[in-house]
Short mmCIF file of C-alpha atoms in Angstrom, two decimals:
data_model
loop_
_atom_site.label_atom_id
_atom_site.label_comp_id
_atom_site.label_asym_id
_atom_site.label_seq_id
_atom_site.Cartn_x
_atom_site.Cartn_y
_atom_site.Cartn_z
CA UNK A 671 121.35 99.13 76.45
CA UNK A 672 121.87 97.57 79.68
CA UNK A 673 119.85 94.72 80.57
CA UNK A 674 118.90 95.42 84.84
CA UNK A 675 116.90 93.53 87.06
CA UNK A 676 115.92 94.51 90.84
CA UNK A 677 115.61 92.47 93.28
CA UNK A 678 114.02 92.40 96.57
CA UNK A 679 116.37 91.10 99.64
CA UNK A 680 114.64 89.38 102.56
CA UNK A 681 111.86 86.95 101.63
CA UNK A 682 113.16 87.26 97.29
CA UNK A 683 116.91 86.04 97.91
CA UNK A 684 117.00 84.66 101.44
CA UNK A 685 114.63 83.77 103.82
CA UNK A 686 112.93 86.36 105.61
CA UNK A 687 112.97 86.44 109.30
CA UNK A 688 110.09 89.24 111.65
CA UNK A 689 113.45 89.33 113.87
CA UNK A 690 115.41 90.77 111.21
CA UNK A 691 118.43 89.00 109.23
CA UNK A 692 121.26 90.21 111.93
CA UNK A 693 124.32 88.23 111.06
CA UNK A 694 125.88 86.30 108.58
CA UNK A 695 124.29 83.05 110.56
CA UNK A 696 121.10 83.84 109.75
CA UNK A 697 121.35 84.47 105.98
CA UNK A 698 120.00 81.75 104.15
CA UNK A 699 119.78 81.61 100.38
CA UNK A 700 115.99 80.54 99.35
CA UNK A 701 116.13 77.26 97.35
CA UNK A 702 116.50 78.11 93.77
CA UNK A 703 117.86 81.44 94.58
CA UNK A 704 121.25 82.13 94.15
CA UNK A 705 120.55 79.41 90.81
CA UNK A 706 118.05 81.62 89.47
CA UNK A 707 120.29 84.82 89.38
CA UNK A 708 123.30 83.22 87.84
CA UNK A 709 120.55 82.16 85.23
CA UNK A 710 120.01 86.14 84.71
CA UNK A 711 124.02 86.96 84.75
CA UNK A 712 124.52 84.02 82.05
CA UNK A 713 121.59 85.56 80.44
CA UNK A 714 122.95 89.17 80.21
CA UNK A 715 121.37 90.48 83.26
CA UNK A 716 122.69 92.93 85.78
CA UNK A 717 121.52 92.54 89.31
CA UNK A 718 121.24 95.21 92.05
CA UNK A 719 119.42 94.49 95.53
CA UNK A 720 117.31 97.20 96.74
CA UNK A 721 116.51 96.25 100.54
CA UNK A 722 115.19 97.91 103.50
CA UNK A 723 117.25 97.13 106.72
CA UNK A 724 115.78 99.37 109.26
CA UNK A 725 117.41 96.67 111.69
CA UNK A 726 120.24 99.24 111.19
CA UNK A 727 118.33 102.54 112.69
CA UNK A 728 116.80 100.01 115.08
CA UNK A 729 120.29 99.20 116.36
CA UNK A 730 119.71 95.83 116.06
CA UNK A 731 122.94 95.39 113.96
CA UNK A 732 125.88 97.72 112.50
CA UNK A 733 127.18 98.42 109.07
CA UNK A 734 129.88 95.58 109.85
CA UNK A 735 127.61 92.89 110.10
CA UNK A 736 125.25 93.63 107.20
CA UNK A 737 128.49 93.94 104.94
CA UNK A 738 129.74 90.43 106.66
CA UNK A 739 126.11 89.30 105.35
CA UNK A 740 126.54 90.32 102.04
CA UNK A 741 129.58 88.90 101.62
CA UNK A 742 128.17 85.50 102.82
CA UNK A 743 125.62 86.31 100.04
CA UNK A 744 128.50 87.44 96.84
CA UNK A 745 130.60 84.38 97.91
CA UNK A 746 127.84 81.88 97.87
CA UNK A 747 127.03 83.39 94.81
CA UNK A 748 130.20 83.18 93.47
CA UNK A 749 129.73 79.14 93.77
CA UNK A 750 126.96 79.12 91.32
CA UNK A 751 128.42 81.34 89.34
CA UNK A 752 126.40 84.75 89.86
CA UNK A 753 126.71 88.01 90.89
CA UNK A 754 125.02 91.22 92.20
CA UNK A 755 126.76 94.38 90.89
CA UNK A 756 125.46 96.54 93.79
CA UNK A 757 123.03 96.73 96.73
CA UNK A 758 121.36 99.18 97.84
CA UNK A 759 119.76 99.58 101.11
CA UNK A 760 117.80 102.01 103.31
CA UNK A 761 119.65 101.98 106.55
CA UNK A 762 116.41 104.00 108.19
CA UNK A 763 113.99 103.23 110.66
CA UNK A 764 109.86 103.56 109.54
CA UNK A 765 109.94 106.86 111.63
CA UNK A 766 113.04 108.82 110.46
CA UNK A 767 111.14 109.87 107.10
CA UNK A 768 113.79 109.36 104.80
CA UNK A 769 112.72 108.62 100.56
CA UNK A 770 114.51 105.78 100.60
CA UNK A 771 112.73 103.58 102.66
CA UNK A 772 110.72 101.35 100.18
CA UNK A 773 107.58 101.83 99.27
CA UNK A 774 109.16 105.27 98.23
CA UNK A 775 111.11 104.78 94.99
CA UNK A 776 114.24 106.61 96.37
CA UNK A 777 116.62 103.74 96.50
CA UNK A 778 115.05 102.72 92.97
CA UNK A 779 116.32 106.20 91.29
CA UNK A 780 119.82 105.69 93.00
CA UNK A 781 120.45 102.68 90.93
CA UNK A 782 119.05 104.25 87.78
CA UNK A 783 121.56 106.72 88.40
CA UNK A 784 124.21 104.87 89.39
CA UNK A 785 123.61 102.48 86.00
CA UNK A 786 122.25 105.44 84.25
CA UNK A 787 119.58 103.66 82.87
CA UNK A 788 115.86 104.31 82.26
CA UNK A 789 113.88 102.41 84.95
CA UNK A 790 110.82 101.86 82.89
CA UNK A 791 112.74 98.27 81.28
CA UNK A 792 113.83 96.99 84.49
CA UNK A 793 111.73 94.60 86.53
CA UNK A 794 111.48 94.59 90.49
CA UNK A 795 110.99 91.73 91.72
CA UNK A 796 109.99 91.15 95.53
CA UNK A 797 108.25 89.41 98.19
CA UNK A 798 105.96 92.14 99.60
CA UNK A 799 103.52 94.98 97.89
CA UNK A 800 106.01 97.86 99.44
CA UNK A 801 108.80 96.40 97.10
CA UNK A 802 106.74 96.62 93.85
CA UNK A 803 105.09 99.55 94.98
CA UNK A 804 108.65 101.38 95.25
CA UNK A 805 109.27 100.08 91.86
CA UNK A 806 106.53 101.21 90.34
CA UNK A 807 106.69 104.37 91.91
CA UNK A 808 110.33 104.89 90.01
CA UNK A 809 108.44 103.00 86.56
CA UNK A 810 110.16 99.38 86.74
CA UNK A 811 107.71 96.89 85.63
CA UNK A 812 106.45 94.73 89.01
CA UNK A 813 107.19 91.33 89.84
CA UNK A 814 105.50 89.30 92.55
CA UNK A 815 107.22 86.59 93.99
CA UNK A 816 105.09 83.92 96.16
CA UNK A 817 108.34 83.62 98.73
CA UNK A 818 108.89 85.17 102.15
CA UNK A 819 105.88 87.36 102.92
CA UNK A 820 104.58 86.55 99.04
CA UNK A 821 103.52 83.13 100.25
CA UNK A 822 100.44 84.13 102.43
CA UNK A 823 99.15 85.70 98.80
CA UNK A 824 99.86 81.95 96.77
CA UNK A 825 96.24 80.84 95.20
CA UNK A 826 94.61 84.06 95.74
CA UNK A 827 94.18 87.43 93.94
CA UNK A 828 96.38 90.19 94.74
CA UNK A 829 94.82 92.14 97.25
CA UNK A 830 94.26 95.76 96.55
CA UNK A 831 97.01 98.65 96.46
CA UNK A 832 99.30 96.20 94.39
CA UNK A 833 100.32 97.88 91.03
CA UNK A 834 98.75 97.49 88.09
CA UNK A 835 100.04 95.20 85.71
CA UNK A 836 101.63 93.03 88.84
CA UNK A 837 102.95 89.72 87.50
CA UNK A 838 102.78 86.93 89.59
CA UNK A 839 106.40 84.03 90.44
CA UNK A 840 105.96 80.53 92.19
CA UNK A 841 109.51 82.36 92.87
CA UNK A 842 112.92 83.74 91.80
CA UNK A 843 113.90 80.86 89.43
CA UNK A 844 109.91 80.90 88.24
CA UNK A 845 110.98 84.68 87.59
CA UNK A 846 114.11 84.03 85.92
CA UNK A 847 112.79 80.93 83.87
CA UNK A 848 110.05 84.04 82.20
CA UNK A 849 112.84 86.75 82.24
CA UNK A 850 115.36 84.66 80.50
CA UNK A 851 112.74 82.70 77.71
CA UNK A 852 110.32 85.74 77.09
CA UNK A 853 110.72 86.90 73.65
CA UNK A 854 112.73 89.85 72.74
CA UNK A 855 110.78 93.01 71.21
CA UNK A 856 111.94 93.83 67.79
CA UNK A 857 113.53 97.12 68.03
CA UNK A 858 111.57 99.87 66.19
CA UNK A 859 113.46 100.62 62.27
#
């Protein structure tokens, strides 16, 4: 089966910004980051990115620029040795009512199609409770990380509407370090 993990753009990967990421200028990998994935890929794990950019339906950028971005993001990946297989993102603005804007799980079931994989063994991790949420919503197991908006929550309980069963990440590589050491359940004779 294949191992998947989801992750969270703005605020998981790269630092968040309220004025939205707009060009490849302002994408900057979190410290630990682009580490901590290539820790998953050496581990087995696929990545996908499922990320809202209603800067898109805002017209606060084009298509061009947010692929320009991501390919800032796959080549400085590609110098630690990682990779994401596929991102996803909801190109909508808040008030166009699509089901993939996150917290809906519609970008979520996309990539279990697309992987055709059950989405009840693949973690989400992400910055803010919409992310998990939209996870949850599509059965991935939630992951927390105290990054981006997630840092406002460090050294406090989660605050109410978070799924159940929410675990909580300093950050990515905190996430990774668990992911990659936990044991393996013994498969059922």
């Amino acid at each position: 089966m294949m191992k998947l993990v989801i992750l969270d753009r703005d605020g998981t990967i790269n630092v968040d910004s309220d004025e939205f990421i707009k060009s490849p200028d302002e994408w900057q990998p979190l410290p630990g980051a682009l580490e901590a994935i290539a820790r998953l890929n050496h581990a087995g794990w696929h990545v996908a990115v499922a990320s809202n950019q209603s800067g898109l339906g805002r017209g606060l950028f084009d298509v061009a620029s947010l692929n320009a971005i991501h390919t800032k993001m796959h080549k400085a990946l590609a110098t630690v040795g990682g990779r994401i297989d596929a991102v996803f993102y909801c190109p909508h603005s808040p008030d166009e009512g699509c089901q993939c804007r996150k917290p809906l799980p519609g970008l979520f079931e996309q990539i279990g199609e697309r992987f055709g994989v059950d989405l009840k063994a693949v973690p989400v991790v992400g910055d803010t409770i919409r992310d998990l949420q939209a996870g949850a919503a599509a059965g991935c197991p939630p992951h927390l990380v105290l990054t981006g908006k997630g840092a406002a929550l460090r050294g406090q309980p989660l605050p109410e509407g978070f799924p159940p069963a929410t675990m909580v990440h300093e950050d990515l590589a905190a996430f990774a370090d668990w992911l990659v050491t936990r044991p393996v359940p013994a498969k059922a004779a």
